[in-house]
PDB file of C-alpha atoms in Angstrom:
ATOM      1  CA  MET M  20      68.006  72.134  81.250  1.00 44.00           C
ATOM      2  CA  ALA M  21      67.814  74.717  78.527  1.00 57.00           C
ATOM      3  CA  GLY M  22      66.093  77.653  80.213  1.00 77.00           C
ATOM      4  CA  HIS M  23      67.793  80.994  80.396  1.00 89.00           C
ATOM      5  CA  PHE M  24      66.904  84.331  81.941  1.00 95.00           C
ATOM      6  CA  GLU M  25      65.228  87.036  79.883  1.00 94.00           C
ATOM      7  CA  PRO M  26      64.262  90.591  80.857  1.00 93.00           C
ATOM      8  CA  ILE M  27      60.721  91.356  81.962  1.00 93.00           C
ATOM      9  CA  PRO M  28      58.913  94.704  81.766  1.00 89.00           C
ATOM     10  CA  GLY M  29      59.545  96.951  84.739  1.00 85.00           C
ATOM     11  CA  GLY M  30      62.941  95.423  85.519  1.00 87.00           C
ATOM     12  CA  GLY M  31      63.832  92.004  86.729  1.00 93.00           C
ATOM     13  CA  ALA M  32      64.152  88.718  84.896  1.00 96.00           C
ATOM     14  CA  ALA M  33      62.230  85.550  84.138  1.00 95.00           C
ATOM     15  CA  VAL M  34      63.278  81.983  83.388  1.00 95.00           C
ATOM     16  CA  PRO M  35      61.166  78.906  82.560  1.00 94.00           C
ATOM     17  CA  LEU M  36      61.920  75.984  84.867  1.00 93.00           C
ATOM     18  CA  ASP M  37      60.561  72.468  84.790  1.00 92.00           C
ATOM     19  CA  GLU M  38      59.937  70.399  87.924  1.00 91.00           C
ATOM     20  CA  VAL M  39      63.357  68.722  87.784  1.00 91.00           C
ATOM     21  CA  GLU M  40      65.161  72.061  87.417  1.00 93.00           C
ATOM     22  CA  ILE M  41      63.201  73.520  90.329  1.00 93.00           C
ATOM     23  CA  SER M  42      64.080  70.491  92.446  1.00 93.00           C
ATOM     24  CA  ILE M  43      67.786  70.645  91.527  1.00 95.00           C
ATOM     25  CA  LEU M  44      68.074  74.391  92.210  1.00 96.00           C
ATOM     26  CA  ARG M  45      66.246  74.064  95.528  1.00 96.00           C
ATOM     27  CA  SER M  46      68.383  71.112  96.601  1.00 97.00           C
ATOM     28  CA  LEU M  47      71.603  72.941  95.726  1.00 97.00           C
ATOM     29  CA  ALA M  48      70.477  76.069  97.616  1.00 97.00           C
ATOM     30  CA  VAL M  49      69.584  73.994 100.691  1.00 97.00           C
ATOM     31  CA  GLN M  50      72.986  72.265 100.525  1.00 97.00           C
ATOM     32  CA  MET M  51      74.585  75.724 100.326  1.00 97.00           C
ATOM     33  CA  LEU M  52      72.716  76.753 103.474  1.00 96.00           C
ATOM     34  CA  GLU M  53      73.942  73.625 105.239  1.00 96.00           C
ATOM     35  CA  LEU M  54      77.521  74.274 104.100  1.00 95.00           C
ATOM     36  CA  ILE M  55      77.490  77.911 105.253  1.00 94.00           C
ATOM     37  CA  GLY M  56      75.899  76.958 108.558  1.00 89.00           C
ATOM     38  CA  PRO M  57      73.290  78.618 110.745  1.00 82.00           C
ATOM     39  CA  GLY M  58      73.508  82.265 111.618  1.00 68.00           C
ATOM     40  CA  ASP M  59      73.845  83.605 115.105  1.00 60.00           C
ATOM     41  CA  GLU M  60      70.358  84.563 116.183  1.00 56.00           C
ATOM     42  CA  PRO M  61      70.253  87.772 118.202  1.00 54.00           C
ATOM     43  CA  VAL M  62      69.704  87.139 121.880  1.00 53.00           C
ATOM     44  CA  GLU M  63      66.669  88.890 123.328  1.00 60.00           C
ATOM     45  CA  GLY M  64      67.759  92.102 125.000  1.00 62.00           C
ATOM     46  CA  GLU M  65      71.154  92.053 123.278  1.00 62.00           C
ATOM     47  CA  ASP M  66      72.469  95.368 122.042  1.00 64.00           C
ATOM     48  CA  PRO M  67      71.965  95.285 118.234  1.00 60.00           C
ATOM     49  CA  LEU M  68      75.034  97.463 117.708  1.00 58.00           C
ATOM     50  CA  ALA M  69      77.172  95.067 119.748  1.00 59.00           C
ATOM     51  CA  ALA M  70      75.790  92.128 117.746  1.00 56.00           C
ATOM     52  CA  MET M  71      76.658  93.924 114.518  1.00 55.00           C
ATOM     53  CA  PHE M  72      80.286  94.252 115.608  1.00 57.00           C
ATOM     54  CA  ALA M  73      80.618  90.710 116.952  1.00 66.00           C
ATOM     55  CA  GLU M  74      83.901  89.144 115.985  1.00 73.00           C
ATOM     56  CA  GLY M  75      84.042  86.210 113.645  1.00 73.00           C
ATOM     57  CA  PRO M  76      86.698  83.560 113.084  1.00 74.00           C
ATOM     58  CA  SER M  77      90.285  84.582 112.426  1.00 72.00           C
ATOM     59  CA  GLU M  78      91.400  81.375 110.706  1.00 81.00           C
ATOM     60  CA  PRO M  79      90.358  80.351 107.186  1.00 80.00           C
ATOM     61  CA  PRO M  80      87.916  77.435 106.939  1.00 86.00           C
ATOM     62  CA  ALA M  81      89.444  73.965 106.556  1.00 89.00           C
ATOM     63  CA  ASP M  82      86.860  72.923 103.944  1.00 92.00           C
ATOM     64  CA  PRO M  83      88.218  73.956 100.496  1.00 92.00           C
ATOM     65  CA  ALA M  84      84.751  75.008  99.279  1.00 93.00           C
ATOM     66  CA  LEU M  85      84.238  77.264 102.306  1.00 91.00           C
ATOM     67  CA  ALA M  86      87.755  78.621 101.887  1.00 88.00           C
ATOM     68  CA  ARG M  87      86.792  79.540  98.300  1.00 90.00           C
ATOM     69  CA  LEU M  88      83.581  81.234  99.488  1.00 92.00           C
ATOM     70  CA  PHE M  89      85.396  83.045 102.316  1.00 88.00           C
ATOM     71  CA  PRO M  90      88.911  83.715 100.991  1.00 86.00           C
ATOM     72  CA  ASP M  91      91.715  85.428 102.857  1.00 82.00           C
ATOM     73  CA  GLY M  92      91.729  89.180 102.516  1.00 78.00           C
ATOM     74  CA  TYR M  93      95.463  89.676 102.048  1.00 72.00           C
ATOM     75  CA  THR M  94      97.048  86.290 101.479  1.00 65.00           C
ATOM     76  CA  GLY M  95      96.392  83.409  99.158  1.00 58.00           C
ATOM     77  CA  PRO M  96      96.462  79.682  99.775  1.00 56.00           C
ATOM     78  CA  ASP M  97     100.136  79.534  98.694  1.00 58.00           C
ATOM     79  CA  ALA M  98     101.352  82.445 100.830  1.00 58.00           C
ATOM     80  CA  ASP M  99     104.881  82.180 102.053  1.00 61.00           C
ATOM     81  CA  GLU M 100     105.253  81.342 105.747  1.00 57.00           C
ATOM     82  CA  ARG M 101     107.417  84.460 106.134  1.00 57.00           C
ATOM     83  CA  ASP M 102     104.447  86.730 105.449  1.00 76.00           C
ATOM     84  CA  GLU M 103     103.445  86.973 109.120  1.00 80.00           C
ATOM     85  CA  GLU M 104     102.314  90.600 108.770  1.00 81.00           C
ATOM     86  CA  LEU M 105     100.000  89.704 105.905  1.00 80.00           C
ATOM     87  CA  ARG M 106      98.687  86.704 107.820  1.00 80.00           C
ATOM     88  CA  ALA M 107      97.923  88.891 110.839  1.00 80.00           C
ATOM     89  CA  ALA M 108      96.184  91.483 108.658  1.00 81.00           C
ATOM     90  CA  SER M 109      94.225  88.735 106.921  1.00 80.00           C
ATOM     91  CA  ALA M 110      93.117  87.237 110.243  1.00 82.00           C
ATOM     92  CA  GLU M 111      92.021  90.671 111.463  1.00 83.00           C
ATOM     93  CA  PHE M 112      90.102  91.311 108.234  1.00 83.00           C
ATOM     94  CA  ARG M 113      88.373  87.911 108.497  1.00 82.00           C
ATOM     95  CA  ARG M 114      87.390  88.506 112.137  1.00 83.00           C
ATOM     96  CA  PHE M 115      85.425  91.604 111.197  1.00 83.00           C
ATOM     97  CA  THR M 116      84.004  90.612 107.795  1.00 84.00           C
ATOM     98  CA  GLU M 117      83.281  86.884 107.640  1.00 86.00           C
ATOM     99  CA  ASN M 118      80.113  86.945 109.765  1.00 89.00           C
ATOM    100  CA  ASP M 119      78.518  89.583 107.523  1.00 90.00           C
ATOM    101  CA  LEU M 120      79.621  87.756 104.393  1.00 91.00           C
ATOM    102  CA  ARG M 121      78.171  84.489 105.710  1.00 92.00           C
ATOM    103  CA  SER M 122      74.929  86.261 106.527  1.00 93.00           C
ATOM    104  CA  ARG M 123      74.672  87.726 103.016  1.00 95.00           C
ATOM    105  CA  LYS M 124      75.413  84.385 101.380  1.00 96.00           C
ATOM    106  CA  ARG M 125      72.858  82.721 103.641  1.00 97.00           C
ATOM    107  CA  ASP M 126      70.250  85.358 102.698  1.00 96.00           C
ATOM    108  CA  ASP M 127      70.986  84.840  98.987  1.00 97.00           C
ATOM    109  CA  ALA M 128      70.497  81.063  99.255  1.00 97.00           C
ATOM    110  CA  LEU M 129      67.328  81.542 101.330  1.00 97.00           C
ATOM    111  CA  CYS M 130      65.961  83.856  98.635  1.00 97.00           C
ATOM    112  CA  VAL M 131      66.449  81.096  96.058  1.00 97.00           C
ATOM    113  CA  VAL M 132      64.654  78.549  98.258  1.00 97.00           C
ATOM    114  CA  ARG M 133      61.755  80.911  99.007  1.00 96.00           C
ATOM    115  CA  CYS M 134      61.299  81.933  95.366  1.00 96.00           C
ATOM    116  CA  LEU M 135      61.295  78.304  94.260  1.00 95.00           C
ATOM    117  CA  ASP M 136      58.917  77.277  97.058  1.00 93.00           C
ATOM    118  CA  ALA M 137      56.472  80.005  96.035  1.00 91.00           C
ATOM    119  CA  LEU M 138      56.820  78.914  92.421  1.00 85.00           C
ATOM    120  CA  SER M 139      56.382  75.198  93.015  1.00 60.00           C
ATOM    121  CA  ALA M 140      53.276  75.842  95.107  1.00 56.00           C
ATOM    122  CA  GLY M 141      51.606  77.153  91.952  1.00 55.00           C
ATOM    123  CA  GLY M 142      51.187  73.900  90.042  1.00 58.00           C
ATOM    124  CA  GLU M 143      52.600  70.823  88.334  1.00 64.00           C
ATOM    125  CA  GLY M 144      54.911  70.573  85.345  1.00 69.00           C
ATOM    126  CA  GLY M 145      57.057  73.623  85.949  1.00 76.00           C
ATOM    127  CA  ALA M 146      56.508  77.331  85.648  1.00 89.00           C
ATOM    128  CA  VAL M 147      58.119  80.631  84.761  1.00 92.00           C
ATOM    129  CA  LEU M 148      60.119  82.103  87.627  1.00 94.00           C
ATOM    130  CA  LYS M 149      59.825  85.899  87.680  1.00 95.00           C
ATOM    131  CA  LEU M 150      62.281  87.890  89.776  1.00 95.00           C
ATOM    132  CA  GLY M 151      62.214  91.551  90.715  1.00 94.00           C
ATOM    133  CA  PRO M 152      65.458  93.563  90.689  1.00 92.00           C
ATOM    134  CA  ASP M 153      66.269  92.857  94.369  1.00 93.00           C
ATOM    135  CA  ASP M 154      65.714  89.125  93.970  1.00 95.00           C
ATOM    136  CA  CYS M 155      67.829  89.161  90.785  1.00 96.00           C
ATOM    137  CA  ALA M 156      70.796  90.466  92.776  1.00 95.00           C
ATOM    138  CA  ARG M 157      70.331  87.770  95.432  1.00 97.00           C
ATOM    139  CA  TRP M 158      69.979  85.057  92.788  1.00 97.00           C
ATOM    140  CA  LEU M 159      73.120  86.268  91.059  1.00 97.00           C
ATOM    141  CA  GLY M 160      75.041  86.004  94.336  1.00 97.00           C
ATOM    142  CA  ALA M 161      73.628  82.536  95.049  1.00 98.00           C
ATOM    143  CA  LEU M 162      74.357  81.236  91.534  1.00 98.00           C
ATOM    144  CA  ASN M 163      77.931  82.484  91.860  1.00 97.00           C
ATOM    145  CA  ASP M 164      78.340  80.811  95.260  1.00 97.00           C
ATOM    146  CA  LEU M 165      76.902  77.534  93.966  1.00 98.00           C
ATOM    147  CA  ARG M 166      79.277  77.532  90.985  1.00 96.00           C
ATOM    148  CA  LEU M 167      82.285  78.335  93.191  1.00 95.00           C
ATOM    149  CA  THR M 168      81.369  75.494  95.539  1.00 96.00           C
ATOM    150  CA  ILE M 169      80.738  72.911  92.829  1.00 96.00           C
ATOM    151  CA  GLY M 170      83.816  74.036  90.908  1.00 93.00           C
ATOM    152  CA  THR M 171      85.923  73.606  94.043  1.00 93.00           C
ATOM    153  CA  ARG M 172      84.508  70.131  94.674  1.00 94.00           C
ATOM    154  CA  LEU M 173      85.232  69.200  91.036  1.00 91.00           C
ATOM    155  CA  GLU M 174      88.672  70.856  91.257  1.00 88.00           C
ATOM    156  CA  VAL M 175      87.928  73.083  88.267  1.00 84.00           C
ATOM    157  CA  GLY M 176      90.706  75.659  87.860  1.00 72.00           C
ATOM    158  CA  ASP M 177      90.669  79.072  86.203  1.00 64.00           C
ATOM    159  CA  GLU M 178      92.170  77.662  83.009  1.00 63.00           C
ATOM    160  CA  ASP M 179      89.984  74.557  82.793  1.00 55.00           C
ATOM    161  CA  GLU M 180      87.753  75.686  79.917  1.00 56.00           C
ATOM    162  CA  ASN M 181      88.629  72.568  77.918  1.00 54.00           C
ATOM    163  CA  ASN M 182      89.107  70.314  80.936  1.00 68.00           C
ATOM    164  CA  GLU M 183      88.432  66.585  80.618  1.00 76.00           C
ATOM    165  CA  LEU M 184      85.598  67.080  83.130  1.00 74.00           C
ATOM    166  CA  TYR M 185      83.516  68.490  80.288  1.00 76.00           C
ATOM    167  CA  ARG M 186      83.945  65.291  78.271  1.00 83.00           C
ATOM    168  CA  LEU M 187      83.163  62.731  80.959  1.00 85.00           C
ATOM    169  CA  PRO M 188      81.380  59.507  80.018  1.00 89.00           C
ATOM    170  CA  ASP M 189      77.787  59.274  81.200  1.00 89.00           C
ATOM    171  CA  ASP M 190      78.619  56.615  83.784  1.00 92.00           C
ATOM    172  CA  ASP M 191      81.195  58.828  85.576  1.00 90.00           C
ATOM    173  CA  PRO M 192      79.859  59.711  89.053  1.00 91.00           C
ATOM    174  CA  ARG M 193      81.004  63.334  88.590  1.00 89.00           C
ATOM    175  CA  LYS M 194      78.896  63.841  85.445  1.00 92.00           C
ATOM    176  CA  PRO M 195      75.737  65.142  87.215  1.00 92.00           C
ATOM    177  CA  MET M 196      77.749  67.750  89.127  1.00 93.00           C
ATOM    178  CA  VAL M 197      79.567  68.834  85.956  1.00 92.00           C
ATOM    179  CA  MET M 198      76.203  69.215  84.213  1.00 92.00           C
ATOM    180  CA  ALA M 199      74.859  71.239  87.156  1.00 94.00           C
ATOM    181  CA  TYR M 200      78.012  73.399  87.115  1.00 93.00           C
ATOM    182  CA  LEU M 201      77.609  74.141  83.397  1.00 92.00           C
ATOM    183  CA  TRP M 202      73.865  74.788  83.715  1.00 94.00           C
ATOM    184  CA  LEU M 203      74.372  77.171  86.631  1.00 96.00           C
ATOM    185  CA  GLY M 204      76.912  78.985  84.456  1.00 93.00           C
ATOM    186  CA  VAL M 205      74.296  79.491  81.735  1.00 94.00           C
ATOM    187  CA  LEU M 206      71.787  80.781  84.287  1.00 96.00           C
ATOM    188  CA  GLN M 207      74.383  83.116  85.797  1.00 96.00           C
ATOM    189  CA  GLU M 208      75.543  84.429  82.424  1.00 96.00           C
ATOM    190  CA  THR M 209      72.033  85.041  81.093  1.00 95.00           C
ATOM    191  CA  LEU M 210      70.988  86.728  84.340  1.00 96.00           C
ATOM    192  CA  VAL M 211      73.989  89.091  84.104  1.00 95.00           C
ATOM    193  CA  GLU M 212      73.149  89.852  80.455  1.00 94.00           C
ATOM    194  CA  THR M 213      69.519  90.471  81.378  1.00 92.00           C
ATOM    195  CA  LEU M 214      70.438  92.875  84.144  1.00 88.00           C
ATOM    196  CA  MET M 215      72.770  94.815  81.835  1.00 87.00           C
ATOM    197  CA  HIS M 216      69.939  95.615  79.389  1.00 77.00           C
TER     198      HIS M 216
END
């Protein structure tokens, strides 16, 4: 897993991926879709404006990975119980933003799956994935979401740059997820650098 994004003429980015990398990325994106859950399909005849302003949940998700993807707007996980005003404001913020945020994250993960499906249909042995500027933005969002989710599952903190997770023995069951986490970080970093040029 050594590929990294590079700029392509006309904007966008490209990265060489082998079959295993394509399979891993696709599997992670599909798992992200399953974690986020299905979207609410518009009902035939439903007012699109009303659907756009539909209220979402007011409580944070119980799953730590989902809570990391959909954080509170005004309070953190260690908020003091006395902060009722902040909790109420946070619940109100979540009610009106989480559905849109879920939809965007779902669209980003779907973009990854569709790009990889189109790529893998082209032949055996891997290929070079080429993304236009719009797809680059979606991929960047999806890579970030995947890293946040895996990092949460691995309990990687903000100051864990030299964490023991990075020095796990090969037989540790967490090793594949740590390797995926690090690889996704390289992809994310090189995509950001590519887009800044």
